[in-house]
Amino acid sequence: MKKMPALLGALLLAASMSQAAYAGGSSRVAYTFTYTDLGQGVWGGGSLFADGSAGGNVAFSADNGQTVYQLHPTSWSEPVPGYVDVCLAVREMKGSSGFPPSFCLSDLGLLLPVTGTPIVIPDPFEPGESTLIRVTPAN
């Protein structure tokens, strides 16, 4: 009888962990991505869900802290096999990012290659700088 609460607890834990791989409990994660600027303060990432929705956060600090904003992934697509385009909503907290309220990376001429490993690319937000990106297929 004493094993029953432990078993029930283990089952609940397993069920709650399996729900974490779904957006709102309905869509599986297709890819994950990360973005790290090799210059000034940019980092973040998130999940790209099978239904085309996206989640996560990319935080920016530019101009020695005079401009601070966040990019929230809202959706994504795979316009070319092996490359993803992520669309983002802009939330400005200090200064002006110079971006519209929302945009897609393809608007900047950038599609992210699905490599599963980090790669260095020219930074689309800061000319002359580099950034480290990674897009990894889930499962």
Coordinates of C-alpha atoms in Angstrom, one line a residue:
M1 CA 0.0 0.0 0.0
K2 CA 2.9 2.4 0.7
K3 CA 4.2 2.0 -2.8
M4 CA 0.9 3.3 -4.3
P5 CA 1.6 7.0 -3.5
A6 CA 5.1 6.7 -4.9
L7 CA 3.8 5.1 -8.1
L8 CA 1.1 7.6 -8.5
G9 CA 3.6 10.4 -8.0
A10 CA 6.0 8.9 -10.6
L11 CA 3.1 8.6 -13.1
L12 CA 2.0 12.3 -12.5
L13 CA 5.6 13.4 -12.9
A14 CA 6.0 11.5 -16.2
A15 CA 2.7 12.9 -17.5
S16 CA 3.7 16.5 -16.7
M17 CA 7.1 16.1 -18.3
S18 CA 5.5 14.8 -21.5
Q19 CA 3.2 17.8 -21.7
A20 CA 6.2 20.1 -21.7
A21 CA 7.1 19.1 -25.3
Y22 CA 3.8 20.6 -26.6
A23 CA 2.7 24.1 -27.2
G24 CA -0.4 24.5 -25.1
G25 CA -0.6 20.7 -25.0
S26 CA -1.5 20.4 -28.7
S27 CA 1.6 20.8 -31.0
R28 CA 4.9 18.9 -30.9
V29 CA 8.2 20.7 -31.0
A30 CA 9.7 20.4 -34.5
Y31 CA 12.9 22.4 -34.0
T32 CA 14.7 24.4 -31.3
F33 CA 16.9 27.4 -32.0
T34 CA 19.5 29.5 -30.2
Y35 CA 21.0 32.9 -31.1
T36 CA 24.1 34.3 -29.4
D37 CA 25.7 37.5 -30.6
L38 CA 29.5 37.4 -30.6
G39 CA 29.5 41.2 -30.1
Q40 CA 27.4 43.1 -27.6
G41 CA 24.6 41.6 -25.4
V42 CA 22.3 39.5 -27.5
W43 CA 21.1 36.0 -26.5
G44 CA 18.1 33.8 -26.6
G45 CA 16.2 31.0 -28.4
G46 CA 13.1 29.0 -28.3
S47 CA 11.0 26.2 -29.8
L48 CA 9.5 26.0 -33.3
F49 CA 6.3 23.9 -33.1
A50 CA 4.9 21.5 -35.7
D51 CA 1.8 23.7 -36.2
G52 CA 3.9 26.6 -37.4
S53 CA 3.8 28.5 -34.1
A54 CA 6.9 29.5 -32.1
G55 CA 7.9 30.4 -28.6
G56 CA 10.9 31.8 -26.8
N57 CA 12.7 35.1 -26.4
V58 CA 15.7 36.8 -27.8
A59 CA 16.9 39.7 -25.6
F60 CA 19.0 42.6 -27.1
S61 CA 21.1 45.3 -25.5
A62 CA 22.7 47.7 -28.0
D63 CA 24.4 51.0 -28.1
N64 CA 26.1 50.4 -24.7
G65 CA 22.7 49.8 -23.0
Q66 CA 20.9 52.8 -24.6
T67 CA 18.7 50.5 -26.6
V68 CA 17.1 47.4 -25.0
Y69 CA 14.4 45.3 -26.7
Q70 CA 13.2 41.7 -27.0
L71 CA 12.2 39.6 -30.0
H72 CA 9.4 37.1 -29.3
P73 CA 9.1 34.3 -31.9
T74 CA 5.5 34.1 -33.1
S75 CA 5.6 31.7 -36.1
W76 CA 8.0 29.9 -38.5
S77 CA 8.1 28.2 -41.8
E78 CA 10.4 26.0 -43.9
P79 CA 10.4 27.8 -47.3
V80 CA 13.4 25.7 -48.5
P81 CA 14.2 22.2 -47.2
G82 CA 16.8 22.4 -44.5
Y83 CA 16.2 26.1 -43.8
V84 CA 13.7 27.8 -41.5
D85 CA 12.3 31.4 -41.4
V86 CA 11.3 32.7 -38.0
C87 CA 8.8 35.6 -37.6
L88 CA 9.2 37.8 -34.5
A89 CA 7.3 40.4 -32.5
V90 CA 9.3 43.3 -31.3
R91 CA 9.0 44.6 -27.7
E92 CA 11.0 47.8 -27.1
M93 CA 11.9 48.6 -23.5
K94 CA 14.4 51.4 -23.9
G95 CA 15.2 53.4 -26.9
S96 CA 14.2 52.4 -30.4
S97 CA 15.2 49.2 -32.1
G98 CA 14.4 50.6 -35.6
F99 CA 12.3 47.5 -36.4
P100 CA 8.6 47.4 -37.2
P101 CA 6.3 45.8 -34.6
S102 CA 6.8 42.4 -36.2
F103 CA 9.0 41.0 -39.0
C104 CA 10.4 37.7 -40.4
L105 CA 14.1 36.9 -40.6
S106 CA 13.6 36.5 -44.4
D107 CA 12.7 40.2 -44.5
L108 CA 16.4 40.7 -43.6
G109 CA 17.5 38.2 -46.2
L110 CA 18.2 35.5 -43.6
L111 CA 17.1 31.9 -43.5
L112 CA 18.4 29.8 -40.6
P113 CA 20.1 26.5 -41.7
V114 CA 19.0 23.4 -39.8
T115 CA 22.4 21.9 -38.8
G116 CA 21.9 20.7 -35.3
T117 CA 25.3 22.3 -34.4
P118 CA 26.3 25.9 -33.8
I119 CA 27.5 27.9 -36.8
V120 CA 28.9 31.4 -37.1
I121 CA 27.1 33.8 -39.6
P122 CA 27.2 37.5 -40.2
D123 CA 25.0 39.3 -37.7
P124 CA 21.9 40.6 -39.5
F125 CA 21.2 43.1 -36.8
E126 CA 24.8 44.6 -36.5
P127 CA 26.8 44.9 -39.7
G128 CA 30.4 43.9 -39.3
E129 CA 29.7 41.6 -36.3
S130 CA 29.1 37.8 -36.2
T131 CA 26.6 35.7 -34.4
L132 CA 26.4 32.1 -33.4
I133 CA 23.1 30.3 -34.3
R134 CA 21.9 26.8 -34.0
V135 CA 18.7 25.2 -35.3
T136 CA 18.2 21.6 -34.2
P137 CA 15.5 19.1 -35.2
A138 CA 13.6 17.7 -32.2
N139 CA 13.4 13.9 -32.1

